Coordinates of N, CA and C in Angstrom, one line a residue:
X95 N 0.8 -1.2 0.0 CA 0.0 0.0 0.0 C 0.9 1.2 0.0
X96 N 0.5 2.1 -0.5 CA 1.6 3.3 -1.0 C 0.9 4.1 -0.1
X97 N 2.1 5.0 0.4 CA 1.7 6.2 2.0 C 0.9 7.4 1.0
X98 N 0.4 7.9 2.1 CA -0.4 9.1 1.8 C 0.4 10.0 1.2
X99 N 0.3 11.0 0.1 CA 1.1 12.2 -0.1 C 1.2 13.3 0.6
X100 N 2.2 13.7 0.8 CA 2.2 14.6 2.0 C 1.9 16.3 1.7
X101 N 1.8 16.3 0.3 CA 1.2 17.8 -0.4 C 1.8 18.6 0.0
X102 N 1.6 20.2 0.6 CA 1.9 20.8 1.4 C 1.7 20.6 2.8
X103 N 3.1 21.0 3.6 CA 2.7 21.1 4.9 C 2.9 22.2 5.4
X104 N 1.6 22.6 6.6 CA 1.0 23.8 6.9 C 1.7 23.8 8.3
X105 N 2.8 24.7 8.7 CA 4.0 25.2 9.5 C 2.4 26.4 10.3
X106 N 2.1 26.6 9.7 CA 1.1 28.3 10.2 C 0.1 28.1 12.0
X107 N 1.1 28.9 12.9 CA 0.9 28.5 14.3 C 1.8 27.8 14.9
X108 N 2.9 26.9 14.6 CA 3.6 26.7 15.2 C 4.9 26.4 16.2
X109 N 5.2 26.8 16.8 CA 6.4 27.4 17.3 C 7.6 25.7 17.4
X110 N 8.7 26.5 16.8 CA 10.1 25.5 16.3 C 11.2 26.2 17.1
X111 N 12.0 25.0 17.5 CA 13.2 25.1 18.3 C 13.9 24.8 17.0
X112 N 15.3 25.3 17.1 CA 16.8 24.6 16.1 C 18.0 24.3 17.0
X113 N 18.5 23.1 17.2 CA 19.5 23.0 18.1 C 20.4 22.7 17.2
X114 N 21.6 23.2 17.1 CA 22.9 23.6 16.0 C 23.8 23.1 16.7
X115 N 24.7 22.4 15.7 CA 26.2 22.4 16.7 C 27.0 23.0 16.1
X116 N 28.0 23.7 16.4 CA 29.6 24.6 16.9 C 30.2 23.7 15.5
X117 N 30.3 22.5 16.0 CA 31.4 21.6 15.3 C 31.5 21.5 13.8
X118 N 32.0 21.5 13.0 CA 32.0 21.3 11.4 C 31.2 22.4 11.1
X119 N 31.1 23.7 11.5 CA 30.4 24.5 11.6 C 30.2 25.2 10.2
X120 N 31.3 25.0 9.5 CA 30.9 25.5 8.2 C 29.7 24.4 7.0
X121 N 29.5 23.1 7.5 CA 28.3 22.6 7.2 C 26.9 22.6 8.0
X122 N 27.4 23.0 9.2 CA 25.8 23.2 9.9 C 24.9 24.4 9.7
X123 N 25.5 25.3 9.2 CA 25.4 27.0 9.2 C 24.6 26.7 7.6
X124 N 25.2 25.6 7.1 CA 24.4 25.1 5.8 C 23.2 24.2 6.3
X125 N 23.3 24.0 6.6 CA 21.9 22.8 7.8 C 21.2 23.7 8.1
X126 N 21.7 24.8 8.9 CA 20.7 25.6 9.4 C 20.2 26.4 8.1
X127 N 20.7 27.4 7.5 CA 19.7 27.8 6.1 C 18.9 27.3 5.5
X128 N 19.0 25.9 5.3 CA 18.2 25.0 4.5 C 16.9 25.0 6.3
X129 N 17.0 24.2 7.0 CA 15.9 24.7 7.6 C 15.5 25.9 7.8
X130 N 15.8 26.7 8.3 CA 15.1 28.3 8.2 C 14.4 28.5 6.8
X131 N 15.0 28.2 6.2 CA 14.1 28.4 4.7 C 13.1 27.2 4.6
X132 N 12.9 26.2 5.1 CA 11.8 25.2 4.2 C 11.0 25.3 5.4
X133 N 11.2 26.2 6.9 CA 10.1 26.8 8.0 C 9.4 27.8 7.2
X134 N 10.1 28.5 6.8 CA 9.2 29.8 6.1 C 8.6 29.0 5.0
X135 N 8.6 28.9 4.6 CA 8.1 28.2 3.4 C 6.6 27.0 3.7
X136 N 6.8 26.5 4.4 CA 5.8 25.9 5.1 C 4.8 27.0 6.3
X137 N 5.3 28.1 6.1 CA 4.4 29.2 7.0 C 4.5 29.2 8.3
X138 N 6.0 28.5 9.1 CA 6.5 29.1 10.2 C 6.9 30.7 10.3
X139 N 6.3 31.6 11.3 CA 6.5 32.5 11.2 C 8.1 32.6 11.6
X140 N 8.8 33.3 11.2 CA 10.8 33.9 11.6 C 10.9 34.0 13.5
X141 N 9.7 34.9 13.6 CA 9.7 35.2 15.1 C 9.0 33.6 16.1
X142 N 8.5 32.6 15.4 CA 8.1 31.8 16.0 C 9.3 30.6 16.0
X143 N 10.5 31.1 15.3 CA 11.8 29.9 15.2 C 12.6 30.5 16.3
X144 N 13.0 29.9 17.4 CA 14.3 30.1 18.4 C 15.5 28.9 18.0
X145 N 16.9 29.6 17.5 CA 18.2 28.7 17.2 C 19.2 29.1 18.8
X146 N 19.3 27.4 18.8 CA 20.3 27.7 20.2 C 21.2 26.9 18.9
X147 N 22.7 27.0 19.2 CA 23.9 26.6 18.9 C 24.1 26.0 20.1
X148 N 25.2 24.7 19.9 CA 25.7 24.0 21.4 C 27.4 23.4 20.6
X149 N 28.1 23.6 21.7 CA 29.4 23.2 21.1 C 29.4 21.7 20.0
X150 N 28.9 20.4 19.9 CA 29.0 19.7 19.6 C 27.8 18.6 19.1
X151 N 27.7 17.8 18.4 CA 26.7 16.7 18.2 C 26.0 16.3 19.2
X152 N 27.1 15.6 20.2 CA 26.6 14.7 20.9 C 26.0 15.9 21.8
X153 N 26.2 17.2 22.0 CA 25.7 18.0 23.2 C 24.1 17.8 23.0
X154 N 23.7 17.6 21.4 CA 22.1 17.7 21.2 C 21.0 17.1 22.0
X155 N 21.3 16.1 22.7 CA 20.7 15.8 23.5 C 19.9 16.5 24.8
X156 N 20.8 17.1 25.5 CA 20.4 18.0 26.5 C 19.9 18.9 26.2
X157 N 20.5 19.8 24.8 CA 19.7 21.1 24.6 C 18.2 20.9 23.9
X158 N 18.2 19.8 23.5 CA 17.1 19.4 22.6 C 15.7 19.2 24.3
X159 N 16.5 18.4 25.1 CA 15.4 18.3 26.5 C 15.2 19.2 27.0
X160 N 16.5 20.0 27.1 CA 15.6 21.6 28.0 C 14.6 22.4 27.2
X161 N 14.5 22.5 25.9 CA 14.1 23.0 24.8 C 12.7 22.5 25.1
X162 N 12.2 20.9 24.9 CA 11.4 20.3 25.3 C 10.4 20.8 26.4
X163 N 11.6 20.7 27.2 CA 10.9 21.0 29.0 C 10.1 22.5 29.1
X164 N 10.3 23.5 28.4 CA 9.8 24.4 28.3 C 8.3 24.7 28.2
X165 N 8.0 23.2 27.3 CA 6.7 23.4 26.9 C 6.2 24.5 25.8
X166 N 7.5 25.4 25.1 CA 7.4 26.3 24.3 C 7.1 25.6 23.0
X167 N 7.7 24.8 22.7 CA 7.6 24.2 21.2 C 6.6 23.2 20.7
X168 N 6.5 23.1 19.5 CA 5.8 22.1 18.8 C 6.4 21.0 18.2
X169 N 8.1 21.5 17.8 CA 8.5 20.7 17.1 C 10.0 21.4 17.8
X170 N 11.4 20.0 17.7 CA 12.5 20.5 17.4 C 13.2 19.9 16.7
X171 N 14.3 20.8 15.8 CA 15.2 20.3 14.9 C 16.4 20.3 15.1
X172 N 17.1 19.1 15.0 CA 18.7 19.1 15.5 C 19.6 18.9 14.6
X173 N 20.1 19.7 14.6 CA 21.2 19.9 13.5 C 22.7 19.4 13.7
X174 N 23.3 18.5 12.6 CA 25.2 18.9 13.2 C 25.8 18.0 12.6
X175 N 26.7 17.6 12.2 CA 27.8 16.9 11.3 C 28.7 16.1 12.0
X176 N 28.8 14.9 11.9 CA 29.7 13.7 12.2 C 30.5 13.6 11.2
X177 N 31.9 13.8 11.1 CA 32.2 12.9 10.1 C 33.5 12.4 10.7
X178 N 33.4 11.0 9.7 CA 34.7 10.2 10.2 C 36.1 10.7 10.1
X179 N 36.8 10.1 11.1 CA 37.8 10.3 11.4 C 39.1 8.8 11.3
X180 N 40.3 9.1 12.0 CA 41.0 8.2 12.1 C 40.3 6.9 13.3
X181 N 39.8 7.0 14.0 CA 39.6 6.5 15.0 C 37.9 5.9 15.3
X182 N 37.4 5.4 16.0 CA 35.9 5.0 16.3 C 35.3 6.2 16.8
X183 N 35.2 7.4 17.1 CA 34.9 8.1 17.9 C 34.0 8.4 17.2
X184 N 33.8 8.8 16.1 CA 32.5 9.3 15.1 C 31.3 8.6 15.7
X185 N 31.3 7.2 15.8 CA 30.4 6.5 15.8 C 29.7 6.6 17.4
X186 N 30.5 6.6 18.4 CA 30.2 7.4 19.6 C 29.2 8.2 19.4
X187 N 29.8 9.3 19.2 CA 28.9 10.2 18.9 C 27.7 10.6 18.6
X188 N 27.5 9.8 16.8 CA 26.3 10.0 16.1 C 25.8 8.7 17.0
X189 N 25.9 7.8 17.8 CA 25.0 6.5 18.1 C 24.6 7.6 19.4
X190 N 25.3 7.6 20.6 CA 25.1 8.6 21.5 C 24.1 9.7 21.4
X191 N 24.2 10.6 20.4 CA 23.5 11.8 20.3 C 21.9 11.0 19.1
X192 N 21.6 10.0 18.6 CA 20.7 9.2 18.5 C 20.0 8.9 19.1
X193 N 20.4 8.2 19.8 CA 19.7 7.9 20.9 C 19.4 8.3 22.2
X194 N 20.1 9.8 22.6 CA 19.6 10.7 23.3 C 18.5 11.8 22.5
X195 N 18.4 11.7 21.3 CA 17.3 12.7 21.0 C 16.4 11.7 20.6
X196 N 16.1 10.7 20.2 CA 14.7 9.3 20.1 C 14.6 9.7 21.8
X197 N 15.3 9.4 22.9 CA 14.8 9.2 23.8 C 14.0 10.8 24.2
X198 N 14.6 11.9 24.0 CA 14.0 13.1 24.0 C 12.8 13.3 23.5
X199 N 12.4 12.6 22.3 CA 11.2 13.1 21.4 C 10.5 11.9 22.2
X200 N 10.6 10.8 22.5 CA 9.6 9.7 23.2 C 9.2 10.6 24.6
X201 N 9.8 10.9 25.6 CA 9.9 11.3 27.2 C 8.9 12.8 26.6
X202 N 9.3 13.3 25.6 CA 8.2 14.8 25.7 C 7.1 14.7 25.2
X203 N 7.3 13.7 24.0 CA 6.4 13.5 23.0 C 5.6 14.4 21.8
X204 N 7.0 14.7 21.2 CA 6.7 16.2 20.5 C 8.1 15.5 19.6
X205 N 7.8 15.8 17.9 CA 9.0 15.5 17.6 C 10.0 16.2 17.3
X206 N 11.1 15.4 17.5 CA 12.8 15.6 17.6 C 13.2 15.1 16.4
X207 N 13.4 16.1 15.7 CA 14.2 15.5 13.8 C 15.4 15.6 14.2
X208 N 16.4 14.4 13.5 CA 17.8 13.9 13.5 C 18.5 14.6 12.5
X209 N 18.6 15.6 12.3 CA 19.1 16.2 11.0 C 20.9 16.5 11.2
X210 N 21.1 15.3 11.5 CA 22.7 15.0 12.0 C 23.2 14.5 10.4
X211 N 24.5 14.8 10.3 CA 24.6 14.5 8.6 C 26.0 13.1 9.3
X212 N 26.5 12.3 8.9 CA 27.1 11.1 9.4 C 27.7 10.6 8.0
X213 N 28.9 11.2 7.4 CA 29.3 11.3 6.9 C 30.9 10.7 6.9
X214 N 31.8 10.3 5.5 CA 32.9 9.7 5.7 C 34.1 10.8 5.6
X215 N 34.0 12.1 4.3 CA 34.5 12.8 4.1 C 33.8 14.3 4.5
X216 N 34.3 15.3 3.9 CA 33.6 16.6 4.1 C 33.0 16.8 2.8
X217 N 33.5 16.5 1.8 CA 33.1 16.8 0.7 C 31.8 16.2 0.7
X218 N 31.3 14.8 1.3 CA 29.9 13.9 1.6 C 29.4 15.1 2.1
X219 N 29.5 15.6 3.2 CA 28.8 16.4 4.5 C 28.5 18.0 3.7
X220 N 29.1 18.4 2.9 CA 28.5 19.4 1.8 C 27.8 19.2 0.7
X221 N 27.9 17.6 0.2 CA 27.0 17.2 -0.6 C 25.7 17.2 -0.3
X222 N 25.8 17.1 1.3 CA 24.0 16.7 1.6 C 23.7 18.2 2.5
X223 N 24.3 19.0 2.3 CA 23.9 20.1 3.2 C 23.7 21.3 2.4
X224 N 23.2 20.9 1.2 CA 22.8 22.5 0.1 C 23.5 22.0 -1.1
X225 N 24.2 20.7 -1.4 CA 25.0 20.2 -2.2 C 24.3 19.5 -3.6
X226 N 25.0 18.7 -4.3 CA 24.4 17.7 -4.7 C 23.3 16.9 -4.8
X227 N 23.4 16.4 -3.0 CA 22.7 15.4 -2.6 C 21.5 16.3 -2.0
X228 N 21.0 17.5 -2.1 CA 20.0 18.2 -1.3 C 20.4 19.0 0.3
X229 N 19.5 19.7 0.9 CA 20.0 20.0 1.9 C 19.2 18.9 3.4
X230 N 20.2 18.4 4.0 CA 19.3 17.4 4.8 C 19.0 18.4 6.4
X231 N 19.0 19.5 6.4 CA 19.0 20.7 7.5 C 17.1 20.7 7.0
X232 N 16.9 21.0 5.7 CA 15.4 21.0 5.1 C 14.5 19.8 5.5
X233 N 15.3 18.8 5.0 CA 14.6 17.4 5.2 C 14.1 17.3 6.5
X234 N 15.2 17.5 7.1 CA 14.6 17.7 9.4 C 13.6 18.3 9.4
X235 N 13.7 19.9 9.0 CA 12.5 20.7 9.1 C 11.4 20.5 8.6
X236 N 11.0 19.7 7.6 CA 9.8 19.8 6.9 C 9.6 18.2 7.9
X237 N 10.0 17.3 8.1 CA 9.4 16.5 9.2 C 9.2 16.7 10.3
X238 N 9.9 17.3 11.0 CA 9.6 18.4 12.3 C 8.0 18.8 11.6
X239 N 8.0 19.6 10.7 CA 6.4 20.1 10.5 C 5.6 19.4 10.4
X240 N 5.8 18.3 9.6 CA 4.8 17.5 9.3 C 4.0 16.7 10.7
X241 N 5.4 15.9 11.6 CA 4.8 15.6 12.8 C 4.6 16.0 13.6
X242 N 4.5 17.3 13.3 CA 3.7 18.4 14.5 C 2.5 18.5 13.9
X243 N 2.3 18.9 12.6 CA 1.0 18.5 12.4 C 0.3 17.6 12.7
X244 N 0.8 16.7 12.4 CA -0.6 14.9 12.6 C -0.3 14.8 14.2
X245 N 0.7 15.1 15.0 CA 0.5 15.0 16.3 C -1.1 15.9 16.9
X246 N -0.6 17.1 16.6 CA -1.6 18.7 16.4 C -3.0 17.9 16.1
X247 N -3.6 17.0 15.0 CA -4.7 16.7 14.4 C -5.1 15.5 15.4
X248 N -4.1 14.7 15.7 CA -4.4 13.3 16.7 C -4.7 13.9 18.0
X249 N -4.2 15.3 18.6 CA -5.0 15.8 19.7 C -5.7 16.3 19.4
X250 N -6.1 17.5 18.5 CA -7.6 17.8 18.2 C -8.9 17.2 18.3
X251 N -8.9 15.5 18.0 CA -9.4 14.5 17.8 C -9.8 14.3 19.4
X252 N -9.1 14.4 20.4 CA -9.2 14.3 22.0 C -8.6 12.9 22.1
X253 N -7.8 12.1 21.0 CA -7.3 11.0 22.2 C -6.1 10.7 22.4
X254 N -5.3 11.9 22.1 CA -4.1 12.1 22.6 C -3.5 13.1 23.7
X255 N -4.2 13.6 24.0 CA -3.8 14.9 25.0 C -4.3 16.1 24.5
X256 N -3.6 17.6 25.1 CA -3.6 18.7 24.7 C -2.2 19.0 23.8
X257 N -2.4 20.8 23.8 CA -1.0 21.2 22.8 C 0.1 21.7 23.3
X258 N 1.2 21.7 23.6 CA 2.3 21.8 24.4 C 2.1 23.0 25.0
X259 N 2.7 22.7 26.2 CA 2.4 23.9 27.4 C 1.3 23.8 28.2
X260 N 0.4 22.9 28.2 CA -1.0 22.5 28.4 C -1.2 21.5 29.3
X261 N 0.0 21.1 29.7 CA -0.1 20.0 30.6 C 0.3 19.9 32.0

């Protein structure tokens, strides 16, 4: 059975977190444009986006939960670039900072897009960040939107709860 098409998605009302990392900073700064742009575009208002920066990948985690804890958002987007190195540590990282934002978006229950690029070279990590291969900073954001909406529509409905901040 083939998924629904997702047409446009309607951003209009909802307030977005961006958690950025420091690190490989000259691909995230590309991550982040590409999201900022496909929020407007979807009818997030500019004043309804707050971007925190955090030194690192794996930091996404915590800043993504305090973000959460606020109860301000509808949606957050985590931004930031892994790429390999000589050593295993990459993989640290991106598995670590994975599985502290899955566990962030489960515990708040609001979603948390992975818009981590995991990458071998740099020249990969600008391919997929406004490159070649698309911008994957966009790809986060328009699923961030999307699952704020059907979350948004599944509480409307009354059997999922209220809308953040409400509880």
């Amino acid at each position: 059975m083939d998924a629904p098409s997702r047409g446009r998605i309607d951003g209009a009302g909802l307030r977005v977190a961006i958690a950025v990392s420091r690190f490989n900073e000259s691909v995230t700064r590309r991550l982040l444009a590409g999201a900022e742009d496909a929020l407007r575009r979807c009818g997030v208002a500019d004043e309804a986006v707050d971007v925190e920066w955090v030194p690192g990948t794996f930091d996404l985690p915590v800043i993504a939960q305090a973000l959460a804890r606020t109860g301000r958002y509808h949606a957050i987007v985590c931004l930031g670039c892994v790429i390999r190195g000589e050593t295993t540590h990459d993989r640290y990282v991106a598995t670590g900072a994975a599985a502290g934002l899955g566990r962030v978006a489960l515990d708040a229950g609001l979603p948390v897009t992975f818009g981590v690029l995991t990458t071998e070279t740099l020249a990969q990590a600008e391919a997929r960040s406004g490159g070649a291969h698309g911008n994957k900073g966009e790809d986060a954001a328009l699923a961030a939107v999307e699952m704020a909406g059907t979350i948004r529509r599944i509480r409307a409905s009354g059997s999922a709860g209220a809308e953040p901040g409400s509880a």
